[in-house]
Coordinates of C-alpha atoms in Angstrom, one line a residue:
X1 CA 62.8 16.3 -32.6
X2 CA 64.6 14.9 -29.6
X3 CA 64.2 18.1 -27.6
X4 CA 60.6 18.8 -28.2
X5 CA 59.0 15.4 -27.8
X6 CA 55.5 16.2 -26.6
X7 CA 52.7 18.7 -27.0
X8 CA 49.0 18.6 -26.3
X9 CA 46.1 21.0 -26.9
X10 CA 43.6 21.3 -24.1
X11 CA 41.0 23.7 -25.6
X12 CA 37.5 23.3 -24.2
X13 CA 34.4 25.2 -25.2
X14 CA 30.8 24.6 -24.0
X15 CA 27.8 26.5 -25.2
X16 CA 24.1 26.0 -25.5
X17 CA 22.4 27.6 -28.6
X18 CA 18.9 28.5 -27.6
X19 CA 16.4 31.3 -28.3
X20 CA 16.4 34.2 -25.9
X21 CA 13.4 35.5 -24.0
X22 CA 13.2 38.1 -21.3
X23 CA 13.8 36.6 -17.9
X24 CA 13.5 37.3 -14.2
X25 CA 16.5 37.3 -11.8
X26 CA 17.6 33.7 -11.8
X27 CA 20.7 34.2 -9.7
X28 CA 19.6 32.4 -6.6
X29 CA 22.6 31.0 -4.7
X30 CA 22.8 28.2 -2.2
X31 CA 24.4 28.7 1.2
X32 CA 28.1 29.2 1.1
X33 CA 30.6 26.8 2.7
X34 CA 34.0 27.9 3.9
X35 CA 37.2 25.8 4.3
X36 CA 39.5 27.6 6.7
X37 CA 43.1 26.5 6.2
X38 CA 44.4 29.4 8.4
X39 CA 43.5 33.0 9.2
X40 CA 45.4 34.0 6.1
X41 CA 44.2 31.4 3.7
X42 CA 40.7 30.1 3.2
X43 CA 38.3 29.0 0.4
X44 CA 34.6 29.8 0.2
X45 CA 32.3 27.9 -2.1
X46 CA 28.8 28.7 -3.3
X47 CA 26.6 27.1 -5.9
X48 CA 24.7 29.5 -8.2
X49 CA 22.2 28.0 -10.6
X50 CA 23.7 24.6 -10.3
X51 CA 27.3 25.8 -10.9
X52 CA 29.8 25.7 -8.0
X53 CA 32.1 28.7 -7.7
X54 CA 34.9 29.1 -5.2
X55 CA 37.0 32.0 -4.1
X56 CA 40.3 31.3 -2.3
X57 CA 41.5 34.3 -0.4
X58 CA 45.3 34.3 0.1
X59 CA 46.7 36.9 2.5
X60 CA 50.0 35.1 3.3
X61 CA 52.0 37.9 1.7
X62 CA 50.0 40.7 3.1
X63 CA 51.2 42.7 6.1
X64 CA 47.7 43.6 7.1
X65 CA 48.5 47.3 6.9
X66 CA 44.8 48.0 6.5
X67 CA 41.5 46.7 7.9
X68 CA 40.2 43.3 6.7
X69 CA 36.7 44.7 6.3
X70 CA 37.3 45.2 2.5
X71 CA 38.2 41.5 2.1
X72 CA 34.7 40.5 3.1
X73 CA 33.2 43.0 0.6
X74 CA 35.4 41.4 -2.1
X75 CA 34.0 38.0 -1.2
X76 CA 30.4 39.3 -1.4
X77 CA 31.2 41.1 -4.7
X78 CA 32.7 37.9 -6.2
X79 CA 29.6 35.7 -5.5
X80 CA 27.2 38.4 -6.7
X81 CA 29.0 39.7 -9.8
X82 CA 31.1 36.8 -11.2
X83 CA 28.3 34.2 -11.7
X84 CA 26.4 36.8 -13.7
X85 CA 29.4 37.5 -16.0
X86 CA 30.0 33.7 -16.2
X87 CA 26.5 32.9 -17.0
X88 CA 26.5 35.2 -20.0
X89 CA 30.0 34.9 -21.3
X90 CA 32.1 32.5 -19.2
X91 CA 30.5 29.3 -20.2
X92 CA 31.5 30.0 -23.8
X93 CA 35.1 30.8 -23.0
X94 CA 35.4 28.1 -20.3
X95 CA 36.5 30.7 -17.9
X96 CA 37.5 29.5 -14.4
X97 CA 34.9 28.9 -11.7
X98 CA 37.6 28.6 -9.0
X99 CA 39.3 32.0 -8.5
X100 CA 42.2 33.0 -6.2
X101 CA 42.4 36.5 -4.7
X102 CA 45.7 37.7 -3.3
X103 CA 46.5 40.9 -1.5
X104 CA 50.2 41.4 -1.9
X105 CA 53.0 43.5 -3.3
X106 CA 52.7 43.6 -7.0
X107 CA 54.4 45.2 -10.1
X108 CA 50.9 46.4 -11.0
X109 CA 50.2 49.6 -9.0
X110 CA 46.5 48.8 -8.8
X111 CA 45.5 45.2 -9.6
X112 CA 46.1 42.6 -12.2
X113 CA 44.5 39.3 -13.4
X114 CA 46.5 36.2 -14.3
X115 CA 44.2 34.0 -16.4
X116 CA 46.6 31.0 -16.5
X117 CA 46.3 30.6 -12.7
X118 CA 42.8 32.0 -12.3
X119 CA 44.3 34.6 -10.0
X120 CA 43.5 38.2 -9.2
X121 CA 46.1 40.2 -7.4
X122 CA 45.3 43.5 -5.6
X123 CA 48.3 45.6 -4.8
X124 CA 48.5 45.8 -1.1
X125 CA 49.4 49.5 -1.1
X126 CA 46.4 50.3 -3.4
X127 CA 44.2 48.3 -1.0
X128 CA 45.4 50.3 2.0
X129 CA 45.0 53.6 0.2
X130 CA 41.6 53.1 -1.4
X131 CA 39.5 50.4 0.2
X132 CA 38.8 52.3 3.4
X133 CA 38.1 55.8 2.2
X134 CA 37.5 55.7 -1.5
X135 CA 36.0 52.2 -1.6
X136 CA 37.3 51.1 -5.0
X137 CA 35.8 47.7 -4.6
X138 CA 34.7 47.3 -8.2
X139 CA 38.3 47.1 -9.3
X140 CA 37.8 43.4 -8.6
X141 CA 34.9 43.3 -11.0
X142 CA 37.2 44.7 -13.7
X143 CA 39.9 42.0 -13.0
X144 CA 37.3 39.3 -13.0
X145 CA 36.2 40.4 -16.4
X146 CA 39.7 39.7 -17.6
X147 CA 39.3 36.1 -16.4
X148 CA 36.2 35.9 -18.5
X149 CA 38.2 37.1 -21.5
X150 CA 40.6 34.2 -21.3
X151 CA 42.3 33.3 -24.6
X152 CA 41.5 36.6 -26.4
X153 CA 44.2 37.4 -28.9
X154 CA 45.1 41.0 -29.8
X155 CA 45.7 39.9 -33.4
X156 CA 42.0 39.2 -33.7
X157 CA 40.7 42.3 -31.9
X158 CA 39.8 45.5 -33.5
X159 CA 42.2 47.4 -31.2
X160 CA 45.2 46.6 -29.0
X161 CA 43.0 47.0 -25.9
X162 CA 41.1 44.5 -23.8
X163 CA 40.2 47.2 -21.2
X164 CA 37.2 48.5 -23.1
X165 CA 35.2 45.2 -22.8
X166 CA 36.5 44.7 -19.2
X167 CA 35.2 48.2 -18.3
X168 CA 31.9 47.4 -20.0
X169 CA 31.5 44.4 -17.7
X170 CA 32.6 46.4 -14.7
X171 CA 29.8 48.9 -15.4
X172 CA 27.0 46.6 -16.2
X173 CA 27.7 44.1 -13.4
X174 CA 28.9 46.6 -10.8
X175 CA 28.5 45.4 -7.2
X176 CA 25.0 46.3 -5.8
X177 CA 24.0 48.2 -8.9
X178 CA 27.0 50.5 -8.7
X179 CA 26.7 51.5 -5.0
X180 CA 30.5 52.1 -4.9
X181 CA 31.4 52.0 -8.6
X182 CA 29.7 55.2 -9.8
X183 CA 31.1 57.4 -7.1
X184 CA 34.8 56.4 -7.8
X185 CA 34.9 55.2 -11.4
X186 CA 32.3 55.3 -14.1
X187 CA 31.7 55.8 -17.8
X188 CA 33.0 58.8 -19.7
X189 CA 30.6 60.8 -21.8
X190 CA 30.9 60.3 -25.6
X191 CA 32.6 63.7 -25.8
X192 CA 35.2 62.9 -23.1
X193 CA 36.0 59.5 -24.8
X194 CA 36.4 61.2 -28.1
X195 CA 36.9 58.0 -30.2
X196 CA 35.4 54.6 -30.3
X197 CA 38.6 52.8 -29.4
X198 CA 38.4 54.4 -25.9
X199 CA 34.7 54.0 -25.2
X200 CA 33.1 51.4 -23.0
X201 CA 29.9 53.5 -22.9
X202 CA 29.5 52.8 -26.6
X203 CA 29.2 49.1 -25.9
X204 CA 26.6 49.8 -23.2
X205 CA 24.6 51.9 -25.6
X206 CA 24.9 49.4 -28.4
X207 CA 23.7 46.7 -26.0
X208 CA 20.6 48.8 -25.0
X209 CA 19.8 49.6 -28.6
X210 CA 20.1 46.0 -29.9
X211 CA 19.1 43.8 -26.9
X212 CA 15.9 41.9 -27.5
X213 CA 14.2 38.6 -26.6
X214 CA 16.0 36.7 -29.4
X215 CA 19.4 38.4 -29.9
X216 CA 22.3 39.4 -27.7
X217 CA 24.7 41.4 -29.9
X218 CA 27.3 41.9 -27.2
X219 CA 27.4 38.1 -26.5
X220 CA 27.9 37.7 -30.3
X221 CA 30.7 40.3 -30.1
X222 CA 32.3 38.2 -27.3
X223 CA 32.1 35.0 -29.3
X224 CA 33.7 36.7 -32.3
X225 CA 36.6 37.8 -30.1
X226 CA 37.0 34.5 -28.4
X227 CA 36.7 32.4 -31.6
X228 CA 39.3 34.6 -33.4
X229 CA 37.0 34.9 -36.5
X230 CA 38.3 38.1 -37.9
X231 CA 41.8 39.6 -38.0
X232 CA 42.2 43.3 -37.2
X233 CA 41.9 44.4 -40.9
X234 CA 38.7 42.4 -41.3
X235 CA 36.7 44.0 -38.5
X236 CA 34.4 45.9 -40.9
X237 CA 33.1 42.4 -41.8
X238 CA 32.7 41.6 -38.1
X239 CA 30.6 44.7 -37.5
X240 CA 28.5 44.0 -40.6
X241 CA 27.7 40.5 -39.2
X242 CA 26.9 42.0 -35.8
X243 CA 24.5 44.6 -37.2
X244 CA 22.7 42.1 -39.4
X245 CA 19.0 41.8 -38.2
X246 CA 19.2 44.9 -36.0
X247 CA 18.2 48.5 -36.6
X248 CA 21.8 49.2 -37.7
X249 CA 21.8 46.7 -40.6
X250 CA 23.4 48.2 -43.6
X251 CA 25.3 50.9 -41.7
X252 CA 29.0 51.1 -41.2
X253 CA 30.5 51.1 -37.7
X254 CA 31.6 54.7 -38.1
X255 CA 28.0 55.7 -38.9
X256 CA 26.7 53.9 -35.8
X257 CA 29.4 55.6 -33.7
X258 CA 28.2 59.0 -34.9
X259 CA 24.6 58.1 -34.0
X260 CA 25.8 57.2 -30.5
X261 CA 27.9 60.4 -30.2
X262 CA 24.9 62.6 -31.0
X263 CA 22.5 60.6 -28.7
X264 CA 21.3 61.7 -25.3
X265 CA 22.7 58.5 -23.8
X266 CA 26.2 59.6 -24.8
X267 CA 25.7 62.9 -22.8
X268 CA 24.1 61.8 -19.6
X269 CA 26.3 62.1 -16.5
X270 CA 27.2 58.7 -15.1
X271 CA 29.0 59.8 -12.0
X272 CA 27.6 60.6 -8.6
X273 CA 29.0 62.5 -5.7
X274 CA 28.3 60.1 -2.8
X275 CA 28.2 56.3 -2.4
X276 CA 24.8 54.9 -3.0
X277 CA 23.4 57.6 -5.2
X278 CA 21.9 56.9 -8.6
X279 CA 23.4 58.7 -11.6
X280 CA 21.6 60.7 -14.2
X281 CA 22.4 57.9 -16.7
X282 CA 20.8 55.2 -14.5
X283 CA 17.8 57.3 -13.6
X284 CA 17.1 58.1 -17.3
X285 CA 17.8 54.6 -18.8
X286 CA 18.1 52.0 -16.0
X287 CA 20.8 50.6 -18.3
X288 CA 22.2 47.9 -16.0
X289 CA 18.8 46.2 -15.1
X290 CA 17.6 46.4 -18.7
X291 CA 20.7 44.8 -20.1
X292 CA 20.8 42.0 -17.5
X293 CA 17.1 41.3 -18.0
X294 CA 17.4 41.0 -21.8
X295 CA 20.9 39.4 -22.2
X296 CA 21.8 35.8 -22.8
X297 CA 21.8 33.4 -19.9
X298 CA 23.3 29.9 -20.2
X299 CA 21.5 28.7 -17.1
X300 CA 18.2 30.2 -18.0
X301 CA 18.1 28.7 -21.4
X302 CA 19.2 25.3 -20.0
X303 CA 16.4 25.5 -17.5
X304 CA 13.8 26.2 -20.3
X305 CA 15.1 23.1 -22.2
X306 CA 15.2 20.9 -19.1
X307 CA 19.0 20.6 -19.5
X308 CA 21.3 20.2 -16.5
X309 CA 24.4 22.3 -17.0
X310 CA 27.7 20.6 -16.4
X311 CA 30.6 22.8 -15.1
X312 CA 33.2 22.8 -17.9
X313 CA 36.0 23.3 -15.3
X314 CA 37.4 20.8 -12.9
X315 CA 37.3 21.7 -9.2
X316 CA 40.4 21.9 -7.0
X317 CA 40.2 20.2 -3.7
X318 CA 42.6 22.6 -1.9
X319 CA 43.6 26.3 -2.3
X320 CA 46.0 26.8 -5.1
X321 CA 49.7 26.2 -4.3
X322 CA 51.9 29.2 -4.3
X323 CA 55.6 29.8 -4.1
X324 CA 55.5 29.7 -0.2
X325 CA 53.5 26.5 0.0
X326 CA 55.2 23.5 1.7
X327 CA 55.0 20.1 0.2
X328 CA 52.4 17.7 1.5
X329 CA 55.1 15.6 3.1
X330 CA 58.4 16.7 4.5
X331 CA 61.3 16.4 2.0
X332 CA 63.3 13.3 2.7
X333 CA 65.4 10.8 0.8
X334 CA 62.4 8.4 0.4
X335 CA 60.3 11.0 -1.5
X336 CA 63.2 11.9 -3.9
X337 CA 62.9 10.1 -7.2
X338 CA 66.2 8.7 -8.3
X339 CA 66.7 6.1 -11.0
X340 CA 70.0 5.2 -9.4
X341 CA 68.6 4.7 -5.9
X342 CA 69.4 1.3 -4.4
X343 CA 66.1 -0.2 -3.2
X344 CA 66.6 -2.1 0.1
X345 CA 65.3 -5.6 -0.6
X346 CA 66.8 -8.9 0.5
X347 CA 67.6 -11.7 -1.9
X348 CA 64.5 -13.6 -1.0
X349 CA 62.4 -10.6 -2.0
X350 CA 64.1 -10.3 -5.4
X351 CA 63.9 -14.0 -6.1
X352 CA 60.2 -14.0 -5.3
X353 CA 59.5 -11.6 -8.1
X354 CA 57.7 -13.4 -11.0
X355 CA 59.9 -14.1 -14.0
X356 CA 58.3 -11.9 -16.6
X357 CA 60.1 -13.6 -19.4
X358 CA 58.1 -16.8 -18.8
X359 CA 55.0 -17.8 -20.7
X360 CA 52.7 -16.5 -17.9
X361 CA 50.6 -13.4 -18.7
X362 CA 52.5 -10.2 -19.1
X363 CA 52.3 -7.2 -16.8
X364 CA 51.1 -4.0 -18.4
X365 CA 51.5 -0.4 -17.4
X366 CA 50.2 1.2 -20.6
X367 CA 47.4 3.8 -20.8
X368 CA 46.2 6.4 -23.2
X369 CA 48.0 9.7 -22.5
X370 CA 46.4 11.3 -19.4
X371 CA 44.0 8.4 -18.9
X372 CA 46.2 6.5 -16.3
X373 CA 43.6 6.9 -13.5
X374 CA 42.3 4.0 -11.5
X375 CA 39.8 4.4 -8.6
X376 CA 40.5 8.2 -8.6
X377 CA 44.3 7.9 -8.3
X378 CA 47.1 8.2 -10.8
X379 CA 48.9 4.9 -11.7
X380 CA 52.2 4.6 -13.5
X381 CA 52.1 4.9 -17.3
X382 CA 54.7 3.8 -19.8
X383 CA 52.8 5.4 -22.7
X384 CA 53.5 9.1 -22.2
X385 CA 54.1 10.3 -25.8
X386 CA 51.3 11.9 -27.9
X387 CA 50.6 11.4 -31.6
X388 CA 52.6 14.5 -32.7
X389 CA 56.0 13.3 -31.6
X390 CA 58.5 10.6 -32.5
X391 CA 56.4 9.8 -35.6
X392 CA 57.0 6.3 -36.7
X393 CA 59.1 5.6 -33.6
X394 CA 56.5 5.8 -30.8
X395 CA 55.2 2.2 -31.2
X396 CA 58.7 0.9 -31.1
X397 CA 59.4 2.8 -27.9
X398 CA 56.2 1.5 -26.3
X399 CA 57.2 -2.1 -27.4
X400 CA 60.5 -1.6 -25.7
X401 CA 58.9 -0.3 -22.5
X402 CA 56.5 -3.2 -22.3
X403 CA 59.5 -5.6 -22.8
X404 CA 61.5 -3.9 -20.1
X405 CA 58.8 -4.1 -17.3
X406 CA 58.4 -7.8 -18.1
X407 CA 62.2 -8.5 -18.2
X408 CA 62.2 -9.5 -21.9
X409 CA 65.3 -9.5 -24.0
X410 CA 63.8 -8.3 -27.4
X411 CA 61.0 -6.2 -28.9
X412 CA 59.6 -5.4 -32.3
X413 CA 61.2 -2.4 -34.0
X414 CA 61.0 -1.2 -37.6
X415 CA 64.6 -0.2 -38.3
X416 CA 68.1 0.3 -36.8
X417 CA 67.7 4.1 -36.8
X418 CA 64.7 3.9 -34.5
X419 CA 66.4 1.3 -32.4
X420 CA 69.4 3.5 -31.8
X421 CA 67.3 6.5 -30.9
X422 CA 64.9 4.8 -28.4
X423 CA 67.7 2.9 -26.6
X424 CA 69.8 6.1 -26.3
X425 CA 70.3 7.7 -22.9
X426 CA 68.8 11.0 -24.2
X427 CA 65.4 9.3 -24.8
X428 CA 65.5 6.9 -21.9
X429 CA 66.4 9.6 -19.3
X430 CA 63.3 11.7 -20.4
X431 CA 60.7 9.0 -21.0
X432 CA 61.7 6.0 -19.0
X433 CA 64.3 7.4 -16.5
X434 CA 64.5 4.2 -14.4
X435 CA 66.0 2.2 -17.3
X436 CA 68.6 4.8 -18.1
X437 CA 72.0 3.3 -17.2
X438 CA 70.5 -0.1 -16.4
X439 CA 70.0 -1.3 -20.0
X440 CA 71.6 -0.8 -23.4
X441 CA 70.8 -1.7 -26.9
X442 CA 72.4 -5.1 -27.8
X443 CA 71.8 -5.1 -31.5
X444 CA 69.1 -5.0 -34.2
X445 CA 68.3 -7.6 -36.8
X446 CA 65.3 -8.5 -39.0
X447 CA 62.8 -6.1 -37.3
X448 CA 63.8 -7.1 -33.7
X449 CA 65.7 -5.0 -31.2
X450 CA 67.7 -6.7 -28.5
X451 CA 68.2 -5.5 -24.9
X452 CA 71.2 -6.1 -22.6
X453 CA 70.5 -5.7 -18.9
X454 CA 73.4 -4.1 -17.0
X455 CA 72.2 -5.3 -13.6
X456 CA 70.6 -8.8 -12.9
X457 CA 67.3 -9.0 -14.6
X458 CA 65.4 -10.0 -11.5
X459 CA 66.8 -7.1 -9.6
X460 CA 65.9 -4.8 -12.5
X461 CA 62.3 -6.0 -12.4
X462 CA 62.0 -5.7 -8.6
X463 CA 63.4 -2.2 -8.6
X464 CA 61.3 -1.0 -11.5
X465 CA 58.1 -2.1 -9.7
X466 CA 59.3 -0.1 -6.7
X467 CA 60.0 2.9 -8.9
X468 CA 56.5 2.8 -10.3
X469 CA 55.2 2.9 -6.7
X470 CA 57.4 5.9 -6.0
X471 CA 56.0 7.8 -9.0
X472 CA 52.5 7.0 -8.0
X473 CA 53.0 8.1 -4.4
X474 CA 54.5 11.5 -5.4
X475 CA 51.8 12.2 -8.0
X476 CA 48.9 11.3 -5.6
X477 CA 50.4 13.3 -2.7
X478 CA 50.9 16.4 -4.8
X479 CA 48.1 16.6 -7.3
X480 CA 44.6 15.4 -7.8
X481 CA 43.1 13.8 -10.9
X482 CA 40.5 16.6 -11.3
X483 CA 42.9 19.5 -11.1
X484 CA 43.5 21.8 -14.0
X485 CA 46.7 21.4 -15.9
X486 CA 48.2 24.7 -14.5
X487 CA 47.4 23.7 -10.9
X488 CA 49.2 20.4 -11.4
X489 CA 52.1 22.2 -13.0
X490 CA 52.5 24.6 -10.0
X491 CA 52.2 21.8 -7.4
X492 CA 54.8 19.6 -9.1
X493 CA 57.1 22.6 -9.7
X494 CA 57.1 23.3 -6.0
X495 CA 57.8 19.7 -5.1
X496 CA 60.7 19.4 -7.6
X497 CA 62.2 22.7 -6.6
X498 CA 62.3 21.7 -3.0
X499 CA 63.6 18.2 -3.7
X500 CA 66.2 18.6 -6.5
X501 CA 69.2 21.0 -6.5
X502 CA 70.7 19.9 -9.8
X503 CA 69.2 21.9 -12.7
X504 CA 69.2 18.9 -15.1
X505 CA 67.7 16.5 -12.5
X506 CA 65.1 19.1 -11.6
X507 CA 63.9 19.7 -15.2
X508 CA 63.9 16.1 -16.3
X509 CA 62.0 14.9 -13.2
X510 CA 59.5 17.9 -13.4
X511 CA 58.7 17.2 -17.1
X512 CA 58.4 13.4 -16.5
X513 CA 56.0 13.9 -13.6
X514 CA 53.9 16.3 -15.7
X515 CA 53.7 13.7 -18.5
X516 CA 52.7 11.0 -16.0
X517 CA 49.7 13.1 -14.9
X518 CA 48.6 14.0 -18.5
X519 CA 50.2 17.5 -18.8
X520 CA 52.1 18.0 -22.0
X521 CA 55.7 19.1 -21.3
X522 CA 59.1 19.0 -22.9
X523 CA 62.7 20.3 -22.2
X524 CA 64.1 23.2 -24.2
X525 CA 66.6 26.0 -24.1
X526 CA 65.6 29.5 -23.1
X527 CA 66.8 32.7 -24.8
X528 CA 69.6 33.0 -22.3
X529 CA 70.6 29.4 -23.0
X530 CA 69.3 27.8 -19.9
X531 CA 67.5 24.5 -19.7
X532 CA 63.8 24.9 -18.9
X533 CA 60.7 22.8 -18.8
X534 CA 58.1 24.0 -21.2
X535 CA 54.5 23.2 -20.3
X536 CA 51.8 23.2 -23.0
X537 CA 48.4 24.5 -21.7
X538 CA 45.5 25.1 -24.0
X539 CA 47.7 24.8 -27.0
X540 CA 50.3 27.4 -25.9
X541 CA 53.8 26.8 -24.5
X542 CA 54.6 28.4 -21.1
X543 CA 57.3 28.3 -18.5
X544 CA 56.4 28.9 -14.9
X545 CA 58.0 31.8 -12.9
X546 CA 57.8 31.1 -9.2
X547 CA 58.7 34.6 -8.2
X548 CA 55.8 36.2 -9.9
X549 CA 53.7 33.1 -9.7
X550 CA 52.9 33.5 -13.4
X551 CA 53.0 31.3 -16.5
X552 CA 54.9 33.2 -19.2
X553 CA 54.7 32.5 -22.9
X554 CA 57.8 30.6 -24.0
X555 CA 59.7 31.9 -27.0
X556 CA 63.2 31.1 -28.1

């Protein structure tokens, strides 16, 4: 209980349930605006159907071994393709609207998506080899599809493969109707796929066969996957629910697959010889345009209802921090948080501090977890525990914190066991580090805990007020109140790593700063018996690896 003292779920979903009708192309975008931090780092923003999207291009780890022309194609592709995917699926999964694109050396030989940081990485060698002559630009569309799939869980998928759906999205939303896509990558025939667990073309066919003005079966398929409604062994029930109300109602998934396998659609050639040509499949079916015209659109349905869509994702004000980013201010002794630091104040300053043990109104620094925001800035919070931890002891801990910032000598406490725990160095060093070593428990009697100050009380109060200011200055210089949890986690990790060399000091400060800005975190031991800070994002525990710039699932 002492080690894992905080967790918080941050799951958000937003969806509008409206009838579907055929629609025209509603993807009109406003003019783009670009924020140029340097010639290797810039962010472009564009609003499409009332939702602002941004693409941050990060070339700081790229040796520019190939032309930059492909980067600009990637930018155009993002703002054409991603809003369409997002409008149909991304609202439901709360996929990111702010995406980072890096060209760099990567363990992935081609490209990869990191949903936790909204990042797509294109291997720099793959870019050099293929973006000039083979124009594999729609590899980005595939990786963006993985961002749309955020929070899918293999346990609740029919197969151990997310690539089938990602390739479905790559084909349907291919840049400029497949101008590059179909000449370098495209759908296999049914015969070449052989089985359903390898076939993205089957989903395209199913979409064509079932799309109508009031049903989007593939959107329903996406919701089932995202909501984790059926475990793998139950997917016969999933298909039964998907086929209900369609021409396939009453048939098994294997029967429907056989119908597809024997269809002309499954046999048409989808590949072309030259960039810009139209394949036999597109000439015969116009599959992409038909699907986009008849599929679900969050923005279109909202427009029909007179509803203004609200972006479910907070916007970042700056490009995402990476392992090479410098702190906002140079590292110096003034920015290092140290509960033992001797604040330089003269005796007159200390004596001028109000005696908080008097009958005058008490000072308060208590806010609901994550709500300690005043005028758009973080302020210090003494209440940084959530409801799932220190059950029965949290109120007593908060009583003690309120007493300490007011220089009081006692506080209400239910029993001696609780008193001994919350006045221990183990708890104080994590959840009120300034007080650790400056106070100790002086006894418990009749529901009252007593405090002994180890430095003069007036000095304690003055220095604690200064400590609050230091916390606020660090938070507001490193993070913003509207950033996502993982962005705050990366920024504060970079700050702490550059500021603290001692492992224990680093982890305790990092976890404490996360809690102060409403990000659930706790200290734990890794498999190799090292102290780590575990960050809880969207209900899952992660540790941050600065070398790969990835959040990795934590397990002991």
